[in-house]
């Protein structure tokens, strides 16, 4: 058998990064300055950051000697670490070197890191930076983390509307190295108010002598610095933008947000909702976190749920007598509570996503309630009839089947309704619906459904014994 | 009090689209051809699509008379509808008009629509398109929907490496209108194999007389047409790309995937995992779906869960006698089953996300198991001790507290472990872990935890009566 020996570019999945990284570590440990630099700088910055994470402290220290602060800042732009990991990394560096690394990062990333470092570390680094970097970073640090201001950068290309296309292209060549994106040019008037926008695509196909003011788009979609990052993400995704300008309340252009940062926001916000639905906070990768770290993150939720579960248990204990008389009733506690929980969670998931994408905002409440009650009744009826059939056949007790089925029907209807309206109520009183309602809904559904069940059983007791 | 009267560009949230859309509908209904076209074409294509969705059938028919197929295709590129909605829309149009609308859309979007339309409709439209559009679309239709090939487009800019920068810019001006992105240029050799890549940014700062072959990046990250779209999304997000080239198995450049499509993939995949965790499929916006549509989507899951719940009920019924003797045991059924479910779901959520982002892939199984058992034991111990305290105080029965707490401890440990290993097992045998494990895990945890609870209660019965 012959083996093919075509040398060709490999697609991403086929590169054996483990082997590449191991070779590079050897170069680093053997102090092969030139060879290491060549191999390292040949990697994409994301790959550099992945390589960096495989190093131990001694190797990291060699790396800092081999690379300039600018070269380190380039791949630091690529990763997102936990606050204590940043603290550890920066403590390993000389303070001046560390300050330059942070100052040379993209400003939005530099700000994220400085906000996560202990106050005294950030205060040490700021005075050691170049004046311009320091000022830009200080300004950005004033914005709240989850707002447009908190994720924007000030490294954008702004031009004025009296330039010609040729002048704009010349200007672009000059500022390109220091801009996060050059694919949109933001046009401002003399007072720095946003006056228009032009894409590099439009600039390239335009005549060289045309004036920017004549070819720019005057209708610009912008966001306010105080807007929530999730709203901004929805706009960028809907409009398919590569970047969106951020303005203050007087319409001065203060920054831009680029598509790559929006991808991270979409990812983050979705993960957040996802983990909250599971009744927990995000806990980092399964690989990195230790058991104790995981337990610490999960416990607050679990302890809260234990207390809530005790409410159900206490309520159920009042039906001790009923249960003593007809013990078989106990066998259906999990299915009734569970199905109410399932129906409620489904309805909750739709409501939480609807609230976070803004789809539910303008919905008529009555219409929504009628819809939920109908959905609950249809699903409850189908599952109830099914359950009645199974119990009659399996247990030979049609009366028990009636009680369980009716309880299931009512419980699923109530649960479906509460799955929508509890998160909506939460949001109205200013609690993030995703946090509070998962566990809350399951417990309240448990209680309501089991009260219905045992009350019905009590009422029809004579038929059961 | 004076009111400010500055005329200024409004940020997105401040535009009253409802009022704008109403004015435009009036123009449309009064047959104000010029005024309507001016107002409509002034909107961003995403806004045009939002406006379009407010129209009734008569208004849509007027719109088709007012706009060219190209103008309609521009905003059709902006929306994602359900298959039956596309079918309805296209049936309203003249077949030739409809074929042109589809043919003039971005090819990746055109393919998505044609795949969702009934076969005979798609077969009618294809022969009515321009030959070039038809051929490109036919090729793309051969790829599976959720792969790189299924979301890529063929409208990219490719250049050859013997061009100078000036020639490349000239070429770019010509092809810009028909390319989905011009911000990356893909360099191919004479056999159309991918040889390098150059960003427009690098092209702009380069000398006019430089050769592409000398300044391009030869190390290109590409994906295979058969790669899963989620893997592609992870790569684009990690590397902060605006576009990534897609190659076939011989490294021929066959298409590109742009950042805006990746944003949709990230959003879609996260929503999918989210809804599956809630035990349901996505059902569209809460506004659009009727109760019957919602019920239809939720019922398959609920019916499955009913059957699973009956397994728990049947198992529990074997403990009827125990329950008759000590009825108070019934009061703690929901908390034990519920807490096991909660611990299992937390662990499941971490595992499912870890599997889908690929973080769990290379993890040692033994290490993962040890970690999960430890996490489960820590959380189980804390909650168990807490519960013991509450029961001893509230019910005055320490022995009952011991039984409930030990059951809780064991159940939470087992649940945490199964939350990781059941989805991993599912994936190994080729089932999407997100689908199968949510309900599956809850039921199996119910059964295991309640068997532990009642067996323990049976064993310690003498201490309870």
XYZ file of N, CA, C and O in Angstrom, chain A residues 278-421:
576
model
N -30.428 25.587 35.229
C -30.009 24.378 35.937
C -29.848 24.645 37.436
O -29.439 23.769 38.181
N -30.167 25.863 37.879
C -30.023 26.192 39.298
C -28.578 26.266 39.741
O -28.167 25.611 40.693
N -27.770 27.052 39.070
C -26.375 27.196 39.465
C -25.765 28.411 38.765
O -26.353 28.985 37.868
N -24.545 28.786 39.195
C -23.813 29.814 38.470
C -22.782 29.095 37.620
O -22.473 27.933 37.843
N -22.232 29.821 36.645
C -21.202 29.211 35.823
C -20.007 28.892 36.703
O -19.692 29.641 37.626
N -19.340 27.763 36.440
C -18.233 27.431 37.315
C -16.953 27.165 36.551
O -16.041 26.557 37.068
N -16.868 27.688 35.358
C -15.647 27.497 34.591
C -15.600 26.101 34.005
O -16.534 25.314 34.186
N -14.539 25.778 33.297
C -14.458 24.516 32.593
C -14.380 23.349 33.573
O -13.815 23.484 34.651
N -14.976 22.196 33.177
C -14.945 21.021 34.039
C -13.508 20.573 34.304
O -13.234 19.906 35.292
N -12.615 20.940 33.409
C -11.241 20.519 33.539
C -10.529 21.309 34.644
O -9.778 20.772 35.430
N -10.787 22.630 34.664
C -10.005 23.508 35.522
C -10.448 23.490 36.984
O -9.632 23.466 37.890
N -11.781 23.494 37.221
C -12.265 23.672 38.585
C -12.020 22.431 39.440
O -12.156 21.308 38.981
N -11.650 22.630 40.712
C -11.522 21.497 41.624
C -12.894 21.192 42.223
O -13.825 21.982 42.109
N -12.997 20.026 42.885
C -14.268 19.624 43.481
C -14.746 20.666 44.486
O -15.926 21.005 44.539
N -13.794 21.199 45.269
C -14.177 22.158 46.295
C -14.702 23.448 45.660
O -15.710 24.023 46.116
N -14.036 23.882 44.578
C -14.510 25.078 43.870
C -15.909 24.868 43.302
O -16.780 25.724 43.424
N -16.115 23.698 42.678
C -17.437 23.397 42.135
C -18.484 23.387 43.244
O -19.554 23.976 43.118
N -18.164 22.695 44.339
C -19.115 22.585 45.437
C -19.471 23.968 45.988
O -20.632 24.262 46.274
N -18.457 24.825 46.097
C -18.674 26.173 46.620
C -19.649 26.963 45.755
O -20.468 27.718 46.260
N -19.513 26.799 44.429
C -20.398 27.537 43.521
C -21.808 26.963 43.529
O -22.779 27.662 43.319
N -21.916 25.639 43.736
C -23.245 25.015 43.660
C -24.006 25.128 44.968
O -25.238 25.124 44.986
N -23.264 25.178 46.086
C -23.923 25.087 47.395
C -24.942 26.190 47.691
O -26.010 25.879 48.230
N -24.655 27.463 47.376
C -25.661 28.481 47.707
C -27.033 28.137 47.128
O -28.058 28.298 47.785
N -27.032 27.645 45.885
C -28.290 27.255 45.259
C -28.896 26.056 45.984
O -30.091 26.018 46.263
N -28.065 25.059 46.270
C -28.579 23.828 46.867
C -29.114 24.080 48.282
O -30.115 23.486 48.690
N -28.448 24.943 49.035
C -28.913 25.242 50.389
C -30.260 25.955 50.329
O -31.200 25.611 51.049
N -30.375 26.929 49.423
C -31.659 27.610 49.226
C -32.758 26.615 48.877
O -33.865 26.655 49.420
N -32.403 25.664 47.998
C -33.389 24.676 47.571
C -33.765 23.730 48.711
O -34.891 23.227 48.759
N -32.812 23.446 49.606
C -33.127 22.596 50.758
C -34.205 23.262 51.619
O -35.179 22.616 52.021
N -34.014 24.560 51.879
C -35.020 25.270 52.672
C -36.382 25.252 51.972
O -37.414 25.004 52.590
N -36.366 25.493 50.671
C -37.622 25.484 49.926
C -38.264 24.100 49.961
O -39.477 23.974 50.102
N -37.425 23.065 49.822
C -37.939 21.697 49.868
C -38.596 21.400 51.216
O -39.570 20.645 51.295
N -38.061 22.007 52.281
C -38.634 21.786 53.619
C -40.039 22.394 53.729
O -40.864 21.912 54.502
N -40.279 23.459 52.952
C -41.639 24.015 52.937
C -42.606 22.958 52.396
O -43.658 22.697 52.977
N -42.220 22.314 51.305
C -43.047 21.251 50.736
C -43.248 20.123 51.752
O -44.370 19.633 51.947
N -42.145 19.709 52.397
C -42.228 18.594 53.345
C -43.172 18.929 54.504
O -43.985 18.092 54.929
N -43.063 20.164 55.004
C -43.902 20.572 56.129
C -45.371 20.564 55.724
O -46.241 20.073 56.461
N -45.630 21.098 54.547
C -47.000 21.117 54.053
C -47.522 19.693 53.895
O -48.625 19.361 54.337
N -46.685 18.814 53.323
C -47.112 17.429 53.104
C -47.385 16.707 54.425
O -48.260 15.838 54.502
N -46.627 17.059 55.463
C -46.775 16.357 56.739
C -48.175 16.564 57.330
O -48.631 15.754 58.135
N -48.854 17.641 56.904
C -50.221 17.841 57.409
C -51.189 16.806 56.824
O -52.304 16.660 57.291
N -50.751 16.117 55.770
C -51.616 15.083 55.187
C -51.225 13.681 55.669
O -51.571 12.695 55.046
N -50.488 13.640 56.793
C -49.992 12.355 57.304
C -51.114 11.332 57.464
O -50.962 10.161 57.096
N -52.240 11.820 57.985
C -53.352 10.912 58.263
C -53.918 10.281 56.983
O -54.179 9.080 56.913
N -54.091 11.159 55.974
C -54.589 10.672 54.681
C -53.666 9.588 54.132
O -54.109 8.551 53.642
N -52.374 9.855 54.236
C -51.375 8.948 53.702
C -51.385 7.616 54.464
O -51.164 6.553 53.891
N -51.681 7.701 55.778
C -51.726 6.485 56.589
C -52.881 5.583 56.142
O -52.733 4.375 56.049
N -54.003 6.246 55.844
C -55.189 5.472 55.437
C -55.001 4.856 54.058
O -55.351 3.711 53.828
N -54.479 5.648 53.096
C -54.310 5.137 51.729
C -52.859 5.348 51.300
O -52.523 6.292 50.596
N -52.006 4.424 51.737
C -50.567 4.613 51.541
C -50.176 4.669 50.070
O -49.194 5.328 49.700
N -50.962 4.028 49.203
C -50.602 3.990 47.777
C -50.562 5.392 47.168
O -49.880 5.646 46.165
N -51.288 6.339 47.796
C -51.240 7.730 47.325
C -49.801 8.246 47.258
O -49.456 9.052 46.400
N -48.972 7.766 48.181
C -47.582 8.226 48.245
C -46.790 7.909 46.995
O -45.872 8.639 46.623
N -47.182 6.807 46.345
C -46.425 6.380 45.165
C -46.514 7.391 44.025
O -45.656 7.422 43.146
N -47.568 8.233 44.028
C -47.743 9.162 42.907
C -47.277 10.585 43.211
O -47.434 11.484 42.396
N -46.726 10.758 44.434
C -46.197 12.090 44.768
C -45.140 12.549 43.745
O -45.217 13.658 43.218
N -44.145 11.687 43.422
C -43.117 12.179 42.493
C -43.669 12.502 41.102
O -43.259 13.484 40.496
N -44.586 11.706 40.591
C -45.025 11.963 39.216
C -45.846 13.244 39.135
O -45.691 14.039 38.199
N -46.688 13.516 40.146
C -47.497 14.732 40.094
C -46.615 15.972 40.273
O -46.659 16.907 39.477
N -45.774 15.948 41.300
C -44.860 17.077 41.494
C -43.926 17.235 40.304
O -43.679 18.339 39.829
N -43.415 16.106 39.816
C -42.457 16.143 38.710
C -43.053 16.686 37.422
O -42.459 17.539 36.759
N -44.262 16.220 37.081
C -44.869 16.676 35.833
C -45.236 18.158 35.914
O -45.111 18.893 34.926
N -45.712 18.609 37.078
C -45.993 20.038 37.240
C -44.688 20.816 37.063
O -44.644 21.847 36.388
N -43.606 20.287 37.652
C -42.300 20.931 37.498
C -41.863 20.979 36.045
O -41.392 22.003 35.558
N -42.060 19.858 35.322
C -41.665 19.824 33.910
C -42.434 20.840 33.080
O -41.861 21.576 32.288
N -43.759 20.861 33.263
C -44.591 21.793 32.491
C -44.210 23.231 32.835
O -44.112 24.090 31.957
N -43.970 23.482 34.121
C -43.594 24.829 34.547
C -42.253 25.250 33.983
O -42.073 26.390 33.544
N -41.297 24.315 33.966
C -39.963 24.643 33.457
C -40.005 24.944 31.966
O -39.334 25.860 31.481
N -40.789 24.181 31.218
C -40.916 24.452 29.781
C -41.429 25.863 29.555
O -40.876 26.642 28.767
N -42.501 26.175 30.267
C -43.122 27.478 30.093
C -42.163 28.584 30.555
O -42.054 29.649 29.933
N -41.445 28.303 31.626
C -40.448 29.249 32.144
C -39.337 29.521 31.126
O -38.931 30.665 30.914
N -38.858 28.445 30.488
C -37.760 28.597 29.534
C -38.176 29.523 28.401
O -37.419 30.403 27.986
N -39.389 29.334 27.898
C -39.886 30.189 26.819
C -39.976 31.631 27.297
O -39.563 32.563 26.608
N -40.490 31.825 28.525
C -40.674 33.181 29.042
C -39.333 33.877 29.274
O -39.146 35.033 28.904
N -38.368 33.155 29.880
C -37.079 33.783 30.184
C -36.366 34.202 28.901
O -35.846 35.308 28.791
N -36.356 33.314 27.894
C -35.716 33.687 26.635
C -36.500 34.812 25.959
O -35.926 35.720 25.373
N -37.819 34.766 26.046
C -38.649 35.821 25.452
C -38.380 37.162 26.102
O -38.307 38.185 25.428
N -38.197 37.151 27.422
C -37.900 38.402 28.122
C -36.516 38.904 27.752
O -36.301 40.091 27.555
N -35.550 37.988 27.632
C -34.191 38.460 27.417
C -33.961 38.883 25.974
O -33.110 39.718 25.706
N -34.730 38.339 25.021
C -34.582 38.829 23.648
C -35.565 39.968 23.370
O -35.601 40.495 22.267
N -36.380 40.322 24.376
C -37.282 41.460 24.208
C -38.561 41.130 23.457
O -39.389 41.992 23.202
N -38.751 39.841 23.096
C -39.932 39.487 22.309
C -41.225 39.590 23.101
O -42.297 39.784 22.552
N -41.118 39.403 24.433
C -42.324 39.344 25.251
C -42.777 40.732 25.681
O -43.906 40.926 26.095
N -41.895 41.742 25.490
C -42.123 43.056 26.083
C -43.512 43.634 25.797
O -44.200 44.098 26.692
N -43.901 43.624 24.519
C -45.119 44.343 24.167
C -46.347 43.439 24.064
O -47.353 43.803 23.492
N -46.228 42.259 24.594
C -47.296 41.269 24.506
C -48.431 41.654 25.463
O -48.183 42.096 26.577
N -49.681 41.480 25.006
C -50.806 41.720 25.907
C -50.853 40.624 26.968
O -50.787 39.432 26.661
N -50.963 41.027 28.244
C -50.914 40.059 29.340
C -52.085 39.090 29.320
O -51.933 37.905 29.579
N -53.272 39.625 29.009
C -54.465 38.770 28.986
C -54.320 37.696 27.913
O -54.578 36.514 28.146
N -53.849 38.144 26.735
C -53.684 37.206 25.623
C -52.682 36.114 25.990
O -52.877 34.931 25.709
N -51.593 36.525 26.656
C -50.556 35.593 27.057
C -51.116 34.588 28.070
O -50.848 33.387 27.998
N -51.924 35.085 29.018
C -52.506 34.222 30.044
C -53.460 33.207 29.419
O -53.415 32.015 29.737
N -54.307 33.689 28.506
C -55.259 32.785 27.849
C -54.493 31.695 27.102
O -54.818 30.511 27.175
N -53.406 32.113 26.427
C -52.622 31.149 25.675
C -52.006 30.101 26.595
O -52.045 28.910 26.315
N -51.442 30.572 27.728
C -50.793 29.639 28.644
C -51.778 28.667 29.266
O -51.493 27.475 29.396
N -52.947 29.198 29.676
C -53.960 28.316 30.265
C -54.365 27.261 29.246
O -54.479 26.077 29.554
N -54.533 27.686 27.984
C -54.913 26.721 26.950
C -53.825 25.677 26.741
O -54.111 24.473 26.693
N -52.574 26.135 26.635
C -51.473 25.179 26.458
C -51.439 24.194 27.619
O -51.322 22.981 27.419
N -51.558 24.717 28.852
C -51.537 23.874 30.043
C -52.673 22.858 30.030
O -52.487 21.688 30.369
N -53.878 23.314 29.626
C -55.027 22.411 29.626
C -54.885 21.319 28.578
O -55.213 20.166 28.827
N -54.379 21.698 27.397
C -54.213 20.677 26.346
C -53.193 19.624 26.791
O -53.451 18.417 26.759
N -52.020 20.088 27.240
C -50.990 19.124 27.635
C -51.446 18.329 28.860
O -51.232 17.120 28.935
N -52.102 19.003 29.812
C -52.592 18.338 31.016
C -53.626 17.266 30.689
O -53.621 16.181 31.265
N -54.506 17.593 29.743
C -55.554 16.645 29.362
C -54.941 15.387 28.747
O -55.270 14.253 29.131
N -54.014 15.590 27.809
C -53.392 14.437 27.137
C -52.654 13.559 28.156
O -52.860 12.340 28.213
N -51.809 14.184 28.984
C -51.043 13.394 29.952
C -51.970 12.773 31.002
O -51.740 11.646 31.451
N -53.014 13.500 31.396
C -53.966 12.993 32.387
C -54.681 11.744 31.896
O -54.767 10.741 32.609
N -55.191 11.800 30.674
C -55.912 10.649 30.108
C -54.962 9.448 30.011
O -55.306 8.320 30.374
N -53.751 9.722 29.551
C -52.740 8.675 29.432
C -52.486 8.018 30.792
O -52.480 6.786 30.938
N -52.324 8.850 31.802
C -52.012 8.360 33.136
C -53.185 7.559 33.703
O -52.986 6.511 34.330
N -54.403 8.041 33.461
C -55.587 7.321 33.917
C -55.596 5.902 33.340
O -55.821 4.927 34.049
N -55.303 5.806 32.050
C -55.257 4.502 31.389
C -54.218 3.590 32.030
O -54.501 2.439 32.381
N -53.024 4.123 32.212
C -51.938 3.293 32.764
C -52.281 2.812 34.175
O -52.123 1.625 34.496
N -52.767 3.731 35.021
C -53.055 3.355 36.412
C -54.190 2.330 36.477
O -54.127 1.365 37.239
N -55.228 2.534 35.656
C -56.350 1.591 35.665
C -55.873 0.197 35.317
O -56.280 -0.798 35.916
N -54.993 0.114 34.306
C -54.521 -1.200 33.863
C -53.516 -1.778 34.864
O -53.653 -2.904 35.336
N -52.532 -0.984 35.234
C -51.411 -1.463 36.041
C -51.819 -1.733 37.485
O -51.394 -2.724 38.084
N -52.629 -0.827 38.064
C -52.967 -0.961 39.481
C -54.399 -1.470 39.688
O -54.784 -1.763 40.801
N -55.173 -1.510 38.573
C -56.557 -1.968 38.682
C -57.414 -1.103 39.582
O -58.388 -1.570 40.177
N -57.085 0.177 39.735
C -57.874 1.059 40.591
C -58.293 2.310 39.832
O -57.647 3.352 39.929
N -59.406 2.267 39.092
C -59.823 3.411 38.287
C -60.045 4.681 39.126
O -59.757 5.785 38.678
N -60.529 4.519 40.367
C -60.793 5.689 41.194
C -59.480 6.424 41.528
O -59.414 7.650 41.484
N -58.440 5.637 41.815
C -57.120 6.212 42.055
C -56.655 6.940 40.790
O -56.124 8.051 40.839
N -56.906 6.304 39.646
C -56.560 6.906 38.356
C -57.237 8.252 38.173
O -56.625 9.214 37.703
N -58.520 8.338 38.550
C -59.267 9.596 38.408
C -58.610 10.685 39.250
O -58.367 11.804 38.774
N -58.323 10.362 40.508
C -57.747 11.370 41.403
C -56.390 11.853 40.887
O -56.132 13.056 40.798
N -55.532 10.903 40.525
C -54.204 11.278 40.043
C -54.306 12.105 38.756
O -53.653 13.142 38.607
N -55.180 11.675 37.846
C -55.274 12.356 36.553
C -55.823 13.768 36.682
O -55.324 14.703 36.050
N -56.885 13.914 37.487
C -57.450 15.260 37.651
C -56.404 16.183 38.302
O -56.217 17.322 37.891
N -55.716 15.646 39.323
C -54.680 16.458 39.973
C -53.616 16.876 38.963
O -53.172 18.028 38.937
N -53.203 15.917 38.132
C -52.181 16.203 37.131
C -52.657 17.292 36.174
O -51.917 18.230 35.859
N -53.898 17.185 35.744
C -54.460 18.158 34.801
C -54.433 19.569 35.392
O -53.932 20.513 34.780
N -54.972 19.697 36.625
C -55.011 21.025 37.258
C -53.579 21.526 37.516
O -53.243 22.668 37.222
N -52.726 20.627 38.029
C -51.363 21.031 38.375
C -50.594 21.505 37.147
O -49.895 22.522 37.193
N -50.734 20.805 36.030
C -49.992 21.208 34.827
C -50.507 22.539 34.277
O -49.731 23.354 33.767
N -51.823 22.754 34.382
C -52.369 24.028 33.906
C -51.828 25.184 34.745
O -51.346 26.192 34.218
N -51.913 25.022 36.075
C -51.416 26.082 36.960
C -49.908 26.292 36.737
O -49.428 27.424 36.668
N -49.178 25.191 36.595
C -47.724 25.288 36.440
C -47.351 26.016 35.150
O -46.433 26.842 35.132
N -48.046 25.718 34.067
C -47.748 26.379 32.790
C -47.960 27.880 32.917
O -47.148 28.691 32.467
N -49.061 28.255 33.565
C -49.357 29.672 33.749
C -48.296 30.348 34.627
O -47.777 31.415 34.291
N -47.957 29.683 35.741
C -47.003 30.317 36.659
C -45.606 30.379 36.032
O -44.835 31.287 36.313
N -45.300 29.433 35.136
C -44.005 29.448 34.459
C -43.789 30.711 33.651
O -42.663 31.166 33.467
N -44.852 31.299 33.149
C -44.724 32.553 32.416
C -44.797 33.749 33.347
O -44.004 34.683 33.256
N -45.766 33.734 34.277
C -46.040 34.960 35.022
C -45.108 35.193 36.216
O -44.881 36.335 36.590
